[in-house]
């Protein structure tokens, strides 16, 4: 007698909806962080992107046969509706994830690993940031590596949980770095001890694959 197993079906629609809520919950804390090391608008920009992501999701209810659609919704929201630096960068990541899911026909761990890697490459190309510059790259890079090295056959949720753990470790590392790009690079040691807000946004994204982040303080202390 053989035992059948359920296919690894991961809902990108549920993921994006959880991310929307996580971003809204973190808005004030992210704004405060960015007031310390940036332009002070990251919390607003991330929550704006989340708001328009939800509007796109509600306008076109997700189809279980199209795992790319919710990711495309987020990409459109961030690329078209969010200003500053963060909108285009997050938009590129969502766009790359959507393309990879569309090509694979499912949000599998290998597909999302490939999409996240392509997104990281695009962000580094456009933003000209490297590891150690105290940017979102310092969280996204470890998340990409965690996805890439997830055990073969690992469920998508498990691989994304690994990515979230790696991303938060990267967030913690940014607090110890001296910024080499952006406004915070002019603050010198005054920016040390404060995590990069963009990196925190990446942590929120991957953590939301499993659950809504209700309180950012539980992640940052």
Short mmCIF file of C-alpha atoms in Angstrom, two decimals:
data_model
loop_
_atom_site.label_atom_id
_atom_site.label_comp_id
_atom_site.label_asym_id
_atom_site.label_seq_id
_atom_site.Cartn_x
_atom_site.Cartn_y
_atom_site.Cartn_z
CA UNK A 1 0.00 0.00 0.00
CA UNK A 2 1.40 3.38 -0.98
CA UNK A 3 0.77 6.62 0.83
CA UNK A 4 0.09 9.67 -1.28
CA UNK A 5 1.43 13.04 -0.21
CA UNK A 6 -0.14 16.42 -0.82
CA UNK A 7 1.55 18.58 -3.42
CA UNK A 8 3.54 21.58 -2.21
CA UNK A 9 1.01 24.32 -2.89
CA UNK A 10 2.09 27.71 -1.60
CA UNK A 11 -0.28 30.66 -1.89
CA UNK A 12 1.44 33.82 -3.08
CA UNK A 13 -1.86 35.63 -2.64
CA UNK A 14 -1.90 34.84 1.09
CA UNK A 15 1.80 35.79 1.29
CA UNK A 16 1.23 39.21 -0.25
CA UNK A 17 -1.80 39.87 1.95
CA UNK A 18 0.22 39.02 5.05
CA UNK A 19 3.02 41.29 3.83
CA UNK A 20 0.52 44.11 3.37
CA UNK A 21 -0.57 43.77 6.99
CA UNK A 22 3.01 43.43 8.26
CA UNK A 23 4.03 46.61 6.43
CA UNK A 24 1.09 48.53 7.84
CA UNK A 25 1.85 47.28 11.36
CA UNK A 26 5.50 48.36 11.05
CA UNK A 27 4.87 51.78 9.49
CA UNK A 28 5.53 53.92 12.55
CA UNK A 29 8.60 51.97 13.70
CA UNK A 30 10.07 52.04 10.20
CA UNK A 31 9.45 55.77 9.96
CA UNK A 32 11.25 56.31 13.25
CA UNK A 33 14.21 54.21 12.11
CA UNK A 34 14.45 56.09 8.83
CA UNK A 35 14.32 59.42 10.63
CA UNK A 36 17.51 58.32 12.38
CA UNK A 37 19.46 57.14 9.33
CA UNK A 38 17.61 58.18 6.17
CA UNK A 39 15.09 60.57 4.72
CA UNK A 40 12.34 59.56 7.13
CA UNK A 41 9.97 58.35 4.43
CA UNK A 42 10.58 54.61 4.25
CA UNK A 43 7.74 53.60 6.56
CA UNK A 44 5.32 55.72 4.54
CA UNK A 45 6.65 54.41 1.23
CA UNK A 46 6.44 50.76 2.28
CA UNK A 47 2.92 51.17 3.64
CA UNK A 48 1.90 53.03 0.47
CA UNK A 49 3.17 50.16 -1.64
CA UNK A 50 1.31 47.75 0.62
CA UNK A 51 -1.89 49.78 0.30
CA UNK A 52 -1.80 49.73 -3.48
CA UNK A 53 -0.80 46.07 -3.52
CA UNK A 54 -3.97 45.26 -1.64
CA UNK A 55 -6.02 47.41 -4.03
CA UNK A 56 -4.61 45.47 -6.99
CA UNK A 57 -5.27 42.15 -5.26
CA UNK A 58 -8.86 43.12 -4.50
CA UNK A 59 -9.42 44.36 -8.05
CA UNK A 60 -8.30 41.05 -9.52
CA UNK A 61 -9.10 38.17 -7.15
CA UNK A 62 -6.33 35.60 -7.21
CA UNK A 63 -6.60 32.46 -9.24
CA UNK A 64 -5.11 29.35 -7.72
CA UNK A 65 -3.73 28.56 -11.19
CA UNK A 66 -1.73 31.79 -11.41
CA UNK A 67 0.84 32.06 -8.63
CA UNK A 68 2.53 34.96 -10.41
CA UNK A 69 -0.48 37.30 -10.35
CA UNK A 70 -0.21 38.42 -6.69
CA UNK A 71 3.50 39.04 -7.14
CA UNK A 72 2.81 41.04 -10.30
CA UNK A 73 0.25 43.03 -8.30
CA UNK A 74 2.91 43.94 -5.74
CA UNK A 75 5.42 44.76 -8.48
CA UNK A 76 2.96 47.08 -10.20
CA UNK A 77 2.08 48.79 -6.92
CA UNK A 78 5.68 49.47 -5.93
CA UNK A 79 6.92 50.42 -9.39
CA UNK A 80 4.01 52.70 -10.27
CA UNK A 81 2.81 54.13 -6.97
CA UNK A 82 5.78 54.46 -4.63
CA UNK A 83 8.33 57.23 -4.83
CA UNK A 84 11.83 57.49 -3.46
CA UNK A 85 14.42 54.77 -3.84
CA UNK A 86 12.56 51.97 -2.10
CA UNK A 87 9.60 51.72 -4.48
CA UNK A 88 11.55 50.77 -7.60
CA UNK A 89 13.89 48.44 -5.71
CA UNK A 90 11.11 46.48 -4.04
CA UNK A 91 9.22 46.57 -7.33
CA UNK A 92 12.15 44.94 -9.13
CA UNK A 93 12.26 42.17 -6.54
CA UNK A 94 8.54 41.45 -6.82
CA UNK A 95 8.78 41.56 -10.61
CA UNK A 96 11.60 39.02 -10.65
CA UNK A 97 9.71 36.73 -8.26
CA UNK A 98 6.62 37.00 -10.45
CA UNK A 99 8.51 36.14 -13.64
CA UNK A 100 10.10 33.10 -11.97
CA UNK A 101 6.77 31.85 -10.60
CA UNK A 102 5.15 32.32 -14.00
CA UNK A 103 7.89 30.39 -15.76
CA UNK A 104 7.70 27.52 -13.27
CA UNK A 105 3.91 27.56 -13.15
CA UNK A 106 4.06 27.36 -9.35
CA UNK A 107 5.63 29.14 -6.41
CA UNK A 108 8.12 26.38 -5.72
CA UNK A 109 11.20 26.89 -3.59
CA UNK A 110 13.57 26.62 -6.60
CA UNK A 111 11.47 29.08 -8.60
CA UNK A 112 11.40 31.64 -5.80
CA UNK A 113 15.13 31.11 -5.22
CA UNK A 114 15.79 31.92 -8.87
CA UNK A 115 13.45 34.90 -8.78
CA UNK A 116 14.97 36.31 -5.61
CA UNK A 117 18.46 35.91 -7.07
CA UNK A 118 17.42 37.76 -10.23
CA UNK A 119 15.82 40.46 -8.08
CA UNK A 120 18.99 40.86 -6.05
CA UNK A 121 21.06 41.18 -9.22
CA UNK A 122 18.68 43.83 -10.61
CA UNK A 123 18.70 45.78 -7.34
CA UNK A 124 22.50 45.74 -7.17
CA UNK A 125 22.69 46.85 -10.78
CA UNK A 126 20.24 49.72 -10.40
CA UNK A 127 21.10 50.77 -6.86
CA UNK A 128 24.84 50.12 -7.18
CA UNK A 129 24.91 48.68 -3.66
CA UNK A 130 27.18 45.90 -2.50
CA UNK A 131 27.17 43.70 0.59
CA UNK A 132 28.40 45.68 3.56
CA UNK A 133 27.04 49.02 2.35
CA UNK A 134 24.26 48.97 4.99
CA UNK A 135 21.35 48.63 2.57
CA UNK A 136 18.58 46.13 1.90
CA UNK A 137 21.16 44.07 -0.02
CA UNK A 138 22.59 43.00 3.34
CA UNK A 139 19.30 41.27 4.17
CA UNK A 140 18.30 40.15 0.69
CA UNK A 141 21.67 38.54 -0.07
CA UNK A 142 21.51 36.12 2.89
CA UNK A 143 17.84 35.39 2.14
CA UNK A 144 18.71 34.48 -1.45
CA UNK A 145 21.52 32.19 -0.26
CA UNK A 146 19.20 30.49 2.21
CA UNK A 147 16.66 29.83 -0.55
CA UNK A 148 19.36 28.59 -2.90
CA UNK A 149 20.74 26.12 -0.36
CA UNK A 150 17.42 24.87 1.00
CA UNK A 151 17.31 21.06 1.04
CA UNK A 152 16.16 19.54 -2.22
CA UNK A 153 12.44 18.95 -2.12
CA UNK A 154 11.91 21.27 0.85
CA UNK A 155 8.39 22.72 0.95
CA UNK A 156 8.19 26.32 -0.17
CA UNK A 157 7.07 27.52 3.25
CA UNK A 158 10.08 25.85 4.87
CA UNK A 159 12.50 27.38 2.37
CA UNK A 160 10.98 30.82 2.89
CA UNK A 161 11.23 30.40 6.66
CA UNK A 162 14.94 29.75 6.20
CA UNK A 163 15.15 32.87 4.06
CA UNK A 164 13.37 34.91 6.73
CA UNK A 165 15.79 33.73 9.41
CA UNK A 166 18.75 34.66 7.21
CA UNK A 167 17.22 38.04 6.34
CA UNK A 168 16.74 38.97 10.00
CA UNK A 169 20.35 38.00 10.70
CA UNK A 170 21.31 40.37 7.89
CA UNK A 171 19.15 43.10 9.42
CA UNK A 172 21.01 42.71 12.72
CA UNK A 173 24.31 42.94 10.87
CA UNK A 174 23.33 46.28 9.30
CA UNK A 175 23.11 47.78 12.77
CA UNK A 176 26.84 47.12 13.15
CA UNK A 177 27.78 48.53 9.76
CA UNK A 178 28.77 52.04 8.79
CA UNK A 179 26.75 53.14 5.77
CA UNK A 180 28.57 53.69 2.51
CA UNK A 181 25.56 54.86 0.47
CA UNK A 182 22.65 57.26 0.80
CA UNK A 183 21.96 59.90 3.39
CA UNK A 184 23.09 57.69 6.26
CA UNK A 185 26.60 57.60 4.77
CA UNK A 186 26.96 61.25 5.82
CA UNK A 187 26.06 60.48 9.43
CA UNK A 188 29.18 58.45 10.17
CA UNK A 189 29.10 56.81 13.58
CA UNK A 190 25.73 58.39 14.38
CA UNK A 191 24.09 55.78 12.14
CA UNK A 192 25.81 52.87 13.85
CA UNK A 193 23.56 50.77 16.07
CA UNK A 194 20.52 51.47 13.89
CA UNK A 195 19.43 48.75 11.43
CA UNK A 196 18.85 49.76 7.84
CA UNK A 197 15.11 50.33 7.27
CA UNK A 198 15.21 48.80 3.78
CA UNK A 199 16.79 45.67 5.18
CA UNK A 200 14.02 45.53 7.78
CA UNK A 201 11.52 45.71 4.92
CA UNK A 202 13.13 42.63 3.38
CA UNK A 203 12.89 40.85 6.72
CA UNK A 204 9.19 41.70 6.87
CA UNK A 205 8.64 40.37 3.37
CA UNK A 206 10.13 36.94 3.98
CA UNK A 207 8.74 36.62 7.50
CA UNK A 208 5.27 37.31 6.09
CA UNK A 209 5.51 34.13 4.04
CA UNK A 210 4.70 32.34 7.29
CA UNK A 211 2.75 34.82 9.40
CA UNK A 212 1.88 38.48 9.80
CA UNK A 213 4.51 40.37 11.78
CA UNK A 214 2.35 42.01 14.41
CA UNK A 215 5.04 43.90 16.32
CA UNK A 216 8.39 44.79 14.82
CA UNK A 217 9.85 45.18 18.30
CA UNK A 218 9.83 41.39 18.65
CA UNK A 219 12.26 41.23 15.73
CA UNK A 220 14.44 44.24 16.49
CA UNK A 221 14.32 44.38 20.27
#
